[in-house]
Short mmCIF file of C-alpha atoms and ligand atoms in Angstrom, two decimals:
data_model
loop_
_atom_site.label_atom_id
_atom_site.label_comp_id
_atom_site.label_asym_id
_atom_site.label_seq_id
_atom_site.Cartn_x
_atom_site.Cartn_y
_atom_site.Cartn_z
CA MET M 124 97.11 125.72 103.04
CA THR M 125 98.24 123.82 99.95
CA PRO M 126 95.80 123.36 97.04
CA LEU M 127 95.49 119.72 98.11
CA LEU M 128 94.45 120.63 101.67
CA GLN M 129 91.99 123.23 100.36
CA ARG M 130 90.42 120.63 98.15
CA LEU M 131 90.30 118.07 100.94
CA GLY M 132 88.95 120.61 103.38
CA ILE M 133 91.47 119.71 106.10
CA PRO M 134 93.77 122.13 107.94
CA LEU M 135 96.82 119.87 108.46
CA PRO M 136 99.01 118.15 105.81
CA ILE M 137 98.78 114.82 107.66
CA VAL M 138 97.15 111.70 106.25
CA GLN M 139 96.87 108.64 108.48
CA GLY M 140 97.99 105.82 106.17
CA PRO M 141 95.36 103.18 105.52
CA MET M 142 96.45 99.99 107.29
CA THR M 143 94.43 96.95 106.32
CA GLY M 144 93.83 94.75 109.34
CA SER M 145 95.35 97.28 111.74
CA ASP M 146 93.42 100.54 111.37
CA THR M 147 90.05 101.04 113.04
CA PRO M 148 87.17 103.53 112.73
CA PRO M 149 88.16 105.15 116.08
CA LEU M 150 91.71 105.72 114.75
CA ALA M 151 90.51 107.26 111.49
CA ALA M 152 87.90 109.39 113.27
CA ALA M 153 90.43 110.67 115.82
CA VAL M 154 92.87 111.75 113.09
CA SER M 155 90.15 113.47 111.05
CA GLN M 156 88.71 115.14 114.13
CA ALA M 157 92.18 116.51 114.97
CA GLY M 158 92.54 118.12 111.52
CA GLY M 159 94.30 115.40 109.53
CA LEU M 160 92.77 112.87 107.18
CA GLY M 161 91.82 109.54 108.74
CA MET M 162 91.77 106.53 106.44
CA LEU M 163 90.23 103.07 106.49
CA GLY M 164 92.31 100.34 104.84
CA CYS M 165 89.56 98.21 103.30
CA GLY M 166 91.70 95.74 101.34
CA MET M 167 90.39 92.82 103.38
CA ARG M 168 87.05 94.27 104.47
CA SER M 169 83.92 92.80 102.91
CA PRO M 170 81.51 95.27 101.27
CA GLU M 171 79.29 95.00 104.36
CA ALA M 172 82.23 95.63 106.71
CA MET M 173 83.23 98.62 104.58
CA ALA M 174 79.77 100.15 104.98
CA GLN M 175 79.86 99.52 108.73
CA ALA M 176 83.33 101.02 109.14
CA ALA M 177 82.39 104.14 107.17
CA ALA M 178 79.24 104.54 109.29
CA ALA M 179 81.31 104.19 112.47
CA VAL M 180 83.67 106.97 111.38
CA ARG M 181 80.71 109.19 110.47
CA ALA M 182 79.12 108.55 113.85
CA ALA M 183 82.27 109.86 115.53
CA THR M 184 83.16 112.86 113.34
CA ASP M 185 81.69 114.98 110.56
CA ARG M 186 85.18 115.66 109.15
CA PRO M 187 86.38 114.20 105.82
CA PHE M 188 87.96 110.73 105.79
CA GLY M 189 89.17 108.28 103.18
CA MET M 190 88.85 104.62 102.23
CA ASN M 191 91.53 102.53 100.53
CA LEU M 192 91.39 99.36 98.44
CA PHE M 193 93.80 96.85 96.93
CA VAL M 194 93.33 96.76 93.15
CA LEU M 195 93.33 92.99 92.62
CA ASP M 196 92.21 90.35 90.14
CA THR M 197 90.67 87.22 91.64
CA PRO M 198 93.39 84.58 91.28
CA ALA M 199 92.95 81.05 89.97
CA PRO M 200 96.07 79.18 91.11
CA ASP M 201 96.66 75.61 89.93
CA ALA M 202 96.36 72.81 92.48
CA ALA M 203 100.09 71.99 92.38
CA THR M 204 101.03 75.56 93.34
CA VAL M 205 98.62 75.53 96.26
CA GLN M 206 99.78 72.08 97.44
CA ALA M 207 103.45 73.12 97.32
CA ALA M 208 102.71 76.32 99.26
CA MET M 209 100.77 74.38 101.91
CA ALA M 210 103.56 71.79 102.21
CA ARG M 211 106.05 74.63 102.78
CA LEU M 212 103.84 76.05 105.55
CA ALA M 213 102.99 72.72 107.22
CA PRO M 214 105.96 72.70 109.67
CA LEU M 215 105.07 76.23 110.76
CA TYR M 216 101.40 75.34 111.27
CA ALA M 217 102.55 72.29 113.27
CA GLU M 218 103.98 74.64 115.91
CA PHE M 219 100.34 75.48 116.72
CA GLY M 220 98.98 71.95 116.30
CA LEU M 221 97.31 72.97 113.02
CA THR M 222 97.51 71.96 109.36
CA PRO M 223 97.24 74.44 106.47
CA GLU M 224 93.99 74.42 104.51
CA ALA M 225 93.02 76.04 101.22
CA PRO M 226 90.49 78.82 101.92
CA ALA M 227 87.00 78.95 100.41
CA ARG M 228 88.14 82.02 98.48
CA TRP M 229 91.43 83.83 98.07
CA CYS M 230 90.36 87.44 98.58
CA GLU M 231 87.43 89.85 98.57
CA ASP M 232 85.94 90.62 95.17
CA PHE M 233 87.42 93.93 94.07
CA ALA M 234 84.45 94.89 91.86
CA ALA M 235 82.07 94.47 94.82
CA GLN M 236 84.41 96.41 97.11
CA LEU M 237 84.59 99.25 94.59
CA GLU M 238 80.78 99.40 94.49
CA ALA M 239 80.74 99.53 98.31
CA LEU M 240 83.27 102.35 98.28
CA ILE M 241 81.24 104.32 95.75
CA ALA M 242 78.11 103.79 97.86
CA ALA M 243 79.95 104.99 101.00
CA ARG M 244 81.05 108.20 99.23
CA PRO M 245 84.07 109.04 101.40
CA ALA M 246 85.91 112.29 100.64
CA VAL M 247 88.92 110.28 99.44
CA ALA M 248 89.20 106.97 97.62
CA SER M 249 92.74 105.67 97.56
CA PHE M 250 94.19 102.60 95.91
CA THR M 251 97.30 100.44 95.96
CA PHE M 252 98.70 97.24 94.33
CA GLY M 253 97.34 98.24 90.91
CA ILE M 254 95.70 100.99 88.91
CA LEU M 255 92.14 101.88 87.94
CA ASP M 256 91.00 102.72 84.42
CA GLY M 257 89.69 106.14 83.46
CA ALA M 258 86.05 105.03 83.63
CA GLN M 259 86.45 103.80 87.22
CA VAL M 260 88.10 107.09 88.19
CA GLU M 261 85.19 108.96 86.58
CA ARG M 262 82.66 106.94 88.58
CA LEU M 263 84.48 107.84 91.79
CA HIS M 264 84.51 111.50 90.81
CA GLY M 265 80.77 111.22 90.15
CA ALA M 266 80.36 109.98 93.73
CA GLY M 267 82.24 113.03 95.00
CA CYS M 268 85.43 111.13 95.88
CA MET M 269 88.88 112.50 95.35
CA VAL M 270 91.03 109.72 93.86
CA ILE M 271 94.53 109.05 95.18
CA GLY M 272 96.76 106.40 93.60
CA THR M 273 99.78 104.84 95.30
CA ALA M 274 103.03 104.91 93.32
CA THR M 275 106.46 103.52 94.14
CA THR M 276 108.15 104.92 91.01
CA LEU M 277 107.77 107.96 88.79
CA ALA M 278 106.38 105.76 86.00
CA GLU M 279 103.57 104.59 88.30
CA ALA M 280 102.85 108.16 89.41
CA LEU M 281 102.59 109.25 85.76
CA ALA M 282 100.28 106.31 85.04
CA TRP M 283 97.91 107.44 87.84
CA GLN M 284 97.95 111.01 86.50
CA GLU M 285 97.12 109.64 83.06
CA VAL M 286 93.95 107.84 84.27
CA GLY M 287 92.71 111.01 86.00
CA ALA M 288 93.80 110.62 89.63
CA ASP M 289 93.61 113.80 91.71
CA ALA M 290 96.81 113.12 93.67
CA VAL M 291 99.51 110.52 94.03
CA CYS M 292 100.78 108.98 97.25
CA ALA M 293 104.47 108.45 96.49
CA SER M 294 105.66 105.67 98.74
CA GLY M 295 109.38 105.31 99.41
CA MET M 296 111.03 102.03 100.27
CA GLU M 297 111.27 103.04 103.96
CA ALA M 298 107.49 102.60 104.31
CA GLY M 299 105.89 99.94 106.46
CA GLY M 300 103.51 97.39 104.96
CA HIS M 301 103.16 96.18 101.39
CA ARG M 302 104.92 97.74 98.44
CA GLY M 303 102.31 99.17 96.11
CA THR M 304 104.43 98.42 93.03
CA PHE M 305 102.34 97.59 89.95
CA LEU M 306 104.62 98.36 87.00
CA GLY M 307 107.90 96.56 86.53
CA ASP M 308 110.19 94.84 88.93
CA PHE M 309 109.77 95.08 92.73
CA ASP M 310 113.50 95.30 93.41
CA ALA M 311 114.04 98.02 90.83
CA SER M 312 111.11 99.94 92.37
CA LEU M 313 112.75 100.31 95.79
CA VAL M 314 113.23 104.07 95.55
CA GLY M 315 113.76 105.97 98.81
CA THR M 316 111.34 108.73 99.84
CA MET M 317 113.97 111.48 99.57
CA ALA M 318 114.66 110.51 95.94
CA LEU M 319 111.09 109.68 94.88
CA ILE M 320 109.27 112.80 96.07
CA PRO M 321 111.17 115.42 94.02
CA GLN M 322 111.09 113.16 90.95
CA CYS M 323 107.29 113.01 91.18
CA VAL M 324 106.82 116.68 92.13
CA ASP M 325 108.91 117.82 89.15
CA ALA M 326 107.13 115.62 86.61
CA LEU M 327 103.47 115.70 87.73
CA ARG M 328 100.69 118.31 87.38
CA ILE M 329 98.79 116.76 90.31
CA PRO M 330 99.73 117.01 94.02
CA VAL M 331 102.11 114.54 95.62
CA ILE M 332 101.66 113.06 99.10
CA ALA M 333 104.90 111.74 100.58
CA ALA M 334 104.96 108.37 102.40
CA GLY M 335 107.74 106.33 103.93
CA GLY M 336 109.80 106.93 107.05
CA ILE M 337 108.03 110.13 108.18
CA MET M 338 107.63 109.96 111.95
CA ASP M 339 107.60 113.54 113.27
CA GLY M 340 107.14 117.21 112.37
CA ARG M 341 110.67 117.47 110.94
CA GLY M 342 109.80 114.75 108.48
CA ILE M 343 106.66 116.62 107.43
CA ALA M 344 108.66 119.84 106.91
CA ALA M 345 111.31 117.91 104.93
CA ALA M 346 108.68 116.33 102.67
CA GLN M 347 107.16 119.77 102.08
CA ALA M 348 110.58 121.20 101.26
CA LEU M 349 110.81 118.52 98.56
CA GLY M 350 107.49 119.70 97.15
CA ALA M 351 105.02 117.29 98.74
CA GLN M 352 101.66 118.88 99.65
CA ALA M 353 100.99 116.43 102.48
CA VAL M 354 102.44 113.32 104.10
CA GLN M 355 100.99 109.89 104.71
CA MET M 356 102.15 108.24 107.92
CA GLY M 357 101.44 104.63 108.81
CA THR M 358 103.92 103.32 111.38
CA ALA M 359 103.57 106.43 113.55
CA PHE M 360 99.79 105.89 113.85
CA LEU M 361 100.13 102.12 114.31
CA ALA M 362 101.54 102.76 117.79
CA CYS M 363 98.43 104.73 118.87
CA PRO M 364 96.11 102.94 121.30
CA GLU M 365 93.26 103.27 118.77
CA SER M 366 94.99 100.98 116.25
CA GLY M 367 93.88 97.36 116.10
CA ILE M 368 97.23 95.63 116.62
CA THR M 369 97.69 92.88 119.21
CA PRO M 370 99.60 93.39 122.48
CA ALA M 371 102.34 91.10 121.10
CA GLN M 372 102.77 93.37 118.06
CA ARG M 373 102.80 96.47 120.29
CA ALA M 374 105.58 94.94 122.38
CA ALA M 375 107.58 94.02 119.24
CA MET M 376 107.18 97.60 117.93
CA ALA M 377 108.33 99.05 121.23
CA ARG M 378 111.56 97.01 121.02
CA ALA M 379 112.28 97.57 117.31
CA GLN M 380 114.84 99.93 115.81
CA GLY M 381 115.54 101.09 112.27
CA THR M 382 117.71 98.08 111.47
CA ASP M 383 115.09 95.56 112.59
CA THR M 384 112.80 95.74 109.56
CA ARG M 385 113.14 93.96 106.22
CA ILE M 386 111.12 93.56 103.06
CA THR M 387 109.73 90.04 102.76
CA ARG M 388 107.34 87.98 100.62
CA ALA M 389 107.02 85.35 103.35
CA TYR M 390 103.62 86.29 104.76
CA SER M 391 101.61 87.34 101.78
CA GLY M 392 103.48 86.76 98.52
CA ARG M 393 103.82 90.52 97.93
CA PRO M 394 106.93 92.33 99.16
CA ALA M 395 106.15 94.14 102.42
CA ARG M 396 108.27 95.77 105.12
CA GLY M 397 107.97 94.45 108.65
CA ILE M 398 109.92 93.65 111.79
CA VAL M 399 112.11 90.57 111.33
CA ASN M 400 110.82 87.56 113.28
CA THR M 401 110.92 83.77 113.28
CA MET M 402 108.36 83.20 110.52
CA MET M 403 110.12 85.62 108.21
CA GLU M 404 113.47 83.92 108.83
CA ARG M 405 112.10 80.38 108.47
CA LEU M 406 110.54 81.13 105.09
CA ALA M 407 113.40 83.29 103.79
CA PRO M 408 115.24 80.45 101.99
CA ASP M 409 112.08 79.66 99.98
CA GLU M 410 110.96 83.23 99.28
CA ALA M 411 111.36 83.01 95.50
CA ALA M 412 109.04 79.98 95.35
CA ILE M 413 106.24 81.51 97.44
CA PRO M 414 103.05 82.10 95.39
CA PRO M 415 101.98 85.69 94.79
CA TYR M 416 99.48 87.78 96.75
CA PRO M 417 96.73 87.00 97.69
CA ILE M 418 97.41 83.24 97.60
CA GLN M 419 100.17 83.12 100.21
CA ASN M 420 98.32 85.74 102.26
CA ALA M 421 95.22 83.54 102.42
CA LEU M 422 97.26 80.40 103.15
CA THR M 423 99.06 82.01 106.11
CA GLY M 424 95.91 83.65 107.55
CA ALA M 425 94.99 80.89 110.03
CA LEU M 426 98.60 80.63 111.20
CA ARG M 427 98.81 84.36 111.88
CA ARG M 428 95.45 84.32 113.68
CA ALA M 429 96.64 81.44 115.89
CA ALA M 430 99.82 83.34 116.71
CA GLY M 431 97.82 86.46 117.57
CA ALA M 432 95.46 84.49 119.81
CA GLN M 433 98.43 82.99 121.70
CA GLY M 434 100.18 86.34 122.06
CA ARG M 435 103.12 85.18 119.93
CA ALA M 436 104.82 87.84 117.82
CA ASP M 437 107.17 85.28 116.23
CA TYR M 438 104.53 84.15 113.69
CA LEU M 439 102.66 87.45 113.18
CA SER M 440 103.19 89.79 110.23
CA LEU M 441 104.70 92.76 112.07
CA TRP M 442 104.37 95.39 109.35
CA ALA M 443 106.31 98.54 110.23
CA GLY M 444 108.55 101.04 108.47
CA GLN M 445 112.16 101.95 108.99
CA GLY M 446 111.09 104.75 111.35
CA VAL M 447 109.57 102.28 113.83
CA GLY M 448 112.07 103.16 116.58
CA ALA M 449 110.69 106.72 116.60
CA ALA M 450 107.04 105.71 117.07
CA ARG M 451 105.40 107.42 120.06
CA VAL M 452 102.63 105.82 122.05
CA MET M 453 99.85 108.35 122.54
CA PRO M 454 96.23 108.83 121.48
CA ALA M 455 95.94 109.65 117.78
CA GLY M 456 94.41 113.10 118.34
CA GLU M 457 97.29 114.05 120.62
CA LEU M 458 99.80 112.71 118.10
CA VAL M 459 98.29 114.84 115.33
CA ALA M 460 98.47 117.94 117.58
CA LEU M 461 102.09 117.18 118.48
CA LEU M 462 103.02 116.59 114.82
CA ALA M 463 101.43 119.92 113.88
CA GLN M 464 103.36 121.71 116.60
CA GLU M 465 106.67 120.09 115.58
CA TRP M 466 106.00 120.76 111.89
CA ARG M 467 105.33 124.46 112.55
CA ALA M 468 108.50 124.70 114.66
CA ALA M 469 110.59 122.99 111.97
CA THR M 470 109.12 125.20 109.25
CA ALA M 471 109.78 128.38 111.27
CA CYS M 472 113.34 127.18 111.95
CA ALA M 473 113.97 126.62 108.22
CA GLN M 474 112.75 130.14 107.44
CA GLU M 475 115.03 131.87 109.97
C1 LIG Y 291 100.37 97.75 109.22
C2 LIG Y 291 100.32 98.49 107.90
C3 LIG Y 291 99.31 98.22 107.00
C4 LIG Y 291 99.22 98.93 105.80
N1 LIG Y 291 98.16 98.70 104.95
C5 LIG Y 291 98.02 99.48 103.84
C6 LIG Y 291 96.86 99.37 103.03
O1 LIG Y 291 95.96 98.59 103.31
N2 LIG Y 291 96.76 100.17 101.95
C7 LIG Y 291 97.74 101.08 101.62
O2 LIG Y 291 97.60 101.78 100.61
N3 LIG Y 291 98.83 101.22 102.39
C8 LIG Y 291 98.98 100.46 103.49
N4 LIG Y 291 100.06 100.64 104.31
C9 LIG Y 291 100.99 101.75 104.02
C10 LIG Y 291 100.57 102.99 104.83
O3 LIG Y 291 99.31 103.44 104.47
C11 LIG Y 291 101.59 104.15 104.64
O4 LIG Y 291 101.65 104.57 103.31
C12 LIG Y 291 102.97 103.74 105.10
O5 LIG Y 291 102.89 103.13 106.36
C13 LIG Y 291 103.89 104.97 105.17
O6 LIG Y 291 105.16 104.63 105.62
P1 LIG Y 291 105.56 104.62 107.19
O7 LIG Y 291 105.09 103.30 107.70
O8 LIG Y 291 107.05 104.69 107.16
O9 LIG Y 291 104.90 105.78 107.83
C14 LIG Y 291 100.19 99.91 105.49
C15 LIG Y 291 101.24 100.16 106.40
C16 LIG Y 291 101.30 99.47 107.60
C17 LIG Y 291 102.42 99.79 108.56
#
């Protein structure tokens, strides 16, 4: 038991990474019930949907779970930027007989989501894309939530410690999904897990959770050898039947290997790692001109939904990490048990 696990009240050092749009209450509940920490990625959930998802997890398990938000300002893009982005997407929409439209709003209101999270009082409140201030962290502590900040560099990890976070999720560039980078340049912040974890462990007073490329018990043991007190795994849990991904995305994951993922701004305007497909390749030449998250994300939403409805993986955001080829398809509770068994075997092996 590491101090982090004692504080969380969970027996295993395994956090199911929040996965906005792809995680589900049954997935989070199954992981928590099996002794890990299930998480709900609430970046695109409305406050009402957040309350419903938290209630659904609680109906299925009395174990601790976490909720995660994107720290975002509401954008106010100028009309020319939006028009140019829609013109760029028009030929892609045409594949589905659609035309791009500006949405009624660009994203959920972060302040309202934070209130919903505080009202839901999960054991863990985790954040990415930005950082809270000390007063917000205090409010979460008052609600009984442990606060975890996502960092892609040591500077970001230190910034989270400074505002009072209880732990940092250090996310290496191998990780699937969006980069959480919020200080400095995205490209300069592409630090690998093996390099990032010891840097953070050596410099921080608070526990470090390792994320990025961890797919089995060996990976958990390796992260612990580097000083991490737990791991956060996304891609591995995405393959579980309880995740919310479409059959087309499941099939693409089953085919993908470590060389098939790339970091792209094409889908959302924020660098994110996913399986290379047609949409990514078609927008690659224009990547630098694509407007930032959440503008591009909102503008591509209808296109991605149409692709999902037609079972086409070529225009879906196929977020996955470099470990995707090692994903195993099995119920989440069984995966947690297998990971625990492998982790114990790898730890015993290292001690011999
Ligand atoms: C489909 C998908 C969606 C994700 N959404 C979020 C999210 O909403 N919030 C977040 O903090 N991290 C998100 N992540 C990152 C995961 O929580 C986790 O840190 C990451 O997947 C770890 O790397 P791995 O994919 O190599 O296991 C997402 C990852 C994936 C694959």
